Amino acid sequence: MRPMVNKDQVAGMVKQVKGSVKKAAGKATGNRRIEAEGSADKIAGKLQKTYGDVKDRVRKAL
């Protein structure tokens, strides 16, 4: 049986990847604003994935 992944987990992982790419692009071009936005997106993605993980654990516990 494969583990189920909910939409918050997936969206969180996507935001993390997008944030990493944006941060790297900002760093490569010397654009601090884009780099900061990438960092913020990455953090938001981690939070959303964590929320999805907790939601999944609660669902499994019930």
PDB file of C-alpha atoms in Angstrom:
ATOM      1  CA  MET A   1       0.000   0.000   0.000  1.00  0.00           C
ATOM      2  CA  ARG A   2       1.484   3.321  -1.008  1.00  0.00           C
ATOM      3  CA  PRO A   3       1.272   6.244   1.412  1.00  0.00           C
ATOM      4  CA  MET A   4      -1.337   8.854   0.606  1.00  0.00           C
ATOM      5  CA  VAL A   5      -0.190  12.413   0.113  1.00  0.00           C
ATOM      6  CA  ASN A   6      -2.696  15.198   0.593  1.00  0.00           C
ATOM      7  CA  LYS A   7      -2.929  18.397  -1.427  1.00  0.00           C
ATOM      8  CA  ASP A   8      -1.241  20.520   1.242  1.00  0.00           C
ATOM      9  CA  GLN A   9       1.793  18.245   1.254  1.00  0.00           C
ATOM     10  CA  VAL A  10       2.087  18.412  -2.534  1.00  0.00           C
ATOM     11  CA  ALA A  11       1.496  22.173  -2.709  1.00  0.00           C
ATOM     12  CA  GLY A  12       4.055  22.679   0.056  1.00  0.00           C
ATOM     13  CA  MET A  13       6.689  20.663  -1.771  1.00  0.00           C
ATOM     14  CA  VAL A  14       5.998  22.591  -4.995  1.00  0.00           C
ATOM     15  CA  LYS A  15       6.351  25.932  -3.166  1.00  0.00           C
ATOM     16  CA  GLN A  16       9.637  24.787  -1.644  1.00  0.00           C
ATOM     17  CA  VAL A  17      11.069  23.877  -5.038  1.00  0.00           C
ATOM     18  CA  LYS A  18       9.780  27.094  -6.596  1.00  0.00           C
ATOM     19  CA  GLY A  19      11.285  29.076  -3.724  1.00  0.00           C
ATOM     20  CA  SER A  20      14.640  27.340  -4.105  1.00  0.00           C
ATOM     21  CA  VAL A  21      14.734  28.112  -7.828  1.00  0.00           C
ATOM     22  CA  LYS A  22      13.692  31.723  -7.272  1.00  0.00           C
ATOM     23  CA  LYS A  23      16.280  32.150  -4.507  1.00  0.00           C
ATOM     24  CA  ALA A  24      19.030  30.710  -6.723  1.00  0.00           C
ATOM     25  CA  ALA A  25      17.990  32.954  -9.627  1.00  0.00           C
ATOM     26  CA  GLY A  26      18.061  36.004  -7.376  1.00  0.00           C
ATOM     27  CA  LYS A  27      21.461  35.050  -6.032  1.00  0.00           C
ATOM     28  CA  ALA A  28      22.850  34.398  -9.522  1.00  0.00           C
ATOM     29  CA  THR A  29      21.633  37.756 -10.834  1.00  0.00           C
ATOM     30  CA  GLY A  30      22.458  39.710  -7.695  1.00  0.00           C
ATOM     31  CA  ASN A  31      18.784  40.594  -7.209  1.00  0.00           C
ATOM     32  CA  ARG A  32      18.302  40.600  -3.441  1.00  0.00           C
ATOM     33  CA  ARG A  33      14.537  41.134  -3.686  1.00  0.00           C
ATOM     34  CA  ILE A  34      14.036  38.005  -5.798  1.00  0.00           C
ATOM     35  CA  GLU A  35      16.389  36.075  -3.520  1.00  0.00           C
ATOM     36  CA  ALA A  36      14.361  37.170  -0.459  1.00  0.00           C
ATOM     37  CA  GLU A  37      11.083  36.285  -2.170  1.00  0.00           C
ATOM     38  CA  GLY A  38      12.502  32.840  -2.919  1.00  0.00           C
ATOM     39  CA  SER A  39      13.442  32.366   0.711  1.00  0.00           C
ATOM     40  CA  ALA A  40       9.958  33.431   1.797  1.00  0.00           C
ATOM     41  CA  ASP A  41       8.331  31.047  -0.710  1.00  0.00           C
ATOM     42  CA  LYS A  42      10.530  28.217   0.538  1.00  0.00           C
ATOM     43  CA  ILE A  43       9.542  28.867   4.166  1.00  0.00           C
ATOM     44  CA  ALA A  44       5.855  29.109   3.225  1.00  0.00           C
ATOM     45  CA  GLY A  45       6.176  25.792   1.417  1.00  0.00           C
ATOM     46  CA  LYS A  46       7.744  24.127   4.445  1.00  0.00           C
ATOM     47  CA  LEU A  47       4.927  25.414   6.639  1.00  0.00           C
ATOM     48  CA  GLN A  48       2.251  24.213   4.232  1.00  0.00           C
ATOM     49  CA  LYS A  49       3.864  20.776   3.940  1.00  0.00           C
ATOM     50  CA  THR A  50       4.107  20.521   7.731  1.00  0.00           C
ATOM     51  CA  TYR A  51       0.433  21.436   7.982  1.00  0.00           C
ATOM     52  CA  GLY A  52      -0.350  18.687   5.479  1.00  0.00           C
ATOM     53  CA  ASP A  53       1.788  16.205   7.432  1.00  0.00           C
ATOM     54  CA  VAL A  54      -0.059  16.999  10.659  1.00  0.00           C
ATOM     55  CA  LYS A  55      -3.417  16.764   8.900  1.00  0.00           C
ATOM     56  CA  ASP A  56      -2.390  13.365   7.522  1.00  0.00           C
ATOM     57  CA  ARG A  57      -1.288  12.091  10.951  1.00  0.00           C
ATOM     58  CA  VAL A  58      -4.563  13.192  12.511  1.00  0.00           C
ATOM     59  CA  ARG A  59      -6.542  11.482   9.749  1.00  0.00           C
ATOM     60  CA  LYS A  60      -4.572   8.268  10.251  1.00  0.00           C
ATOM     61  CA  ALA A  61      -5.025   8.410  14.037  1.00  0.00           C
ATOM     62  CA  LEU A  62      -8.812   8.583  13.759  1.00  0.00           C
TER      63      LEU A  62
END
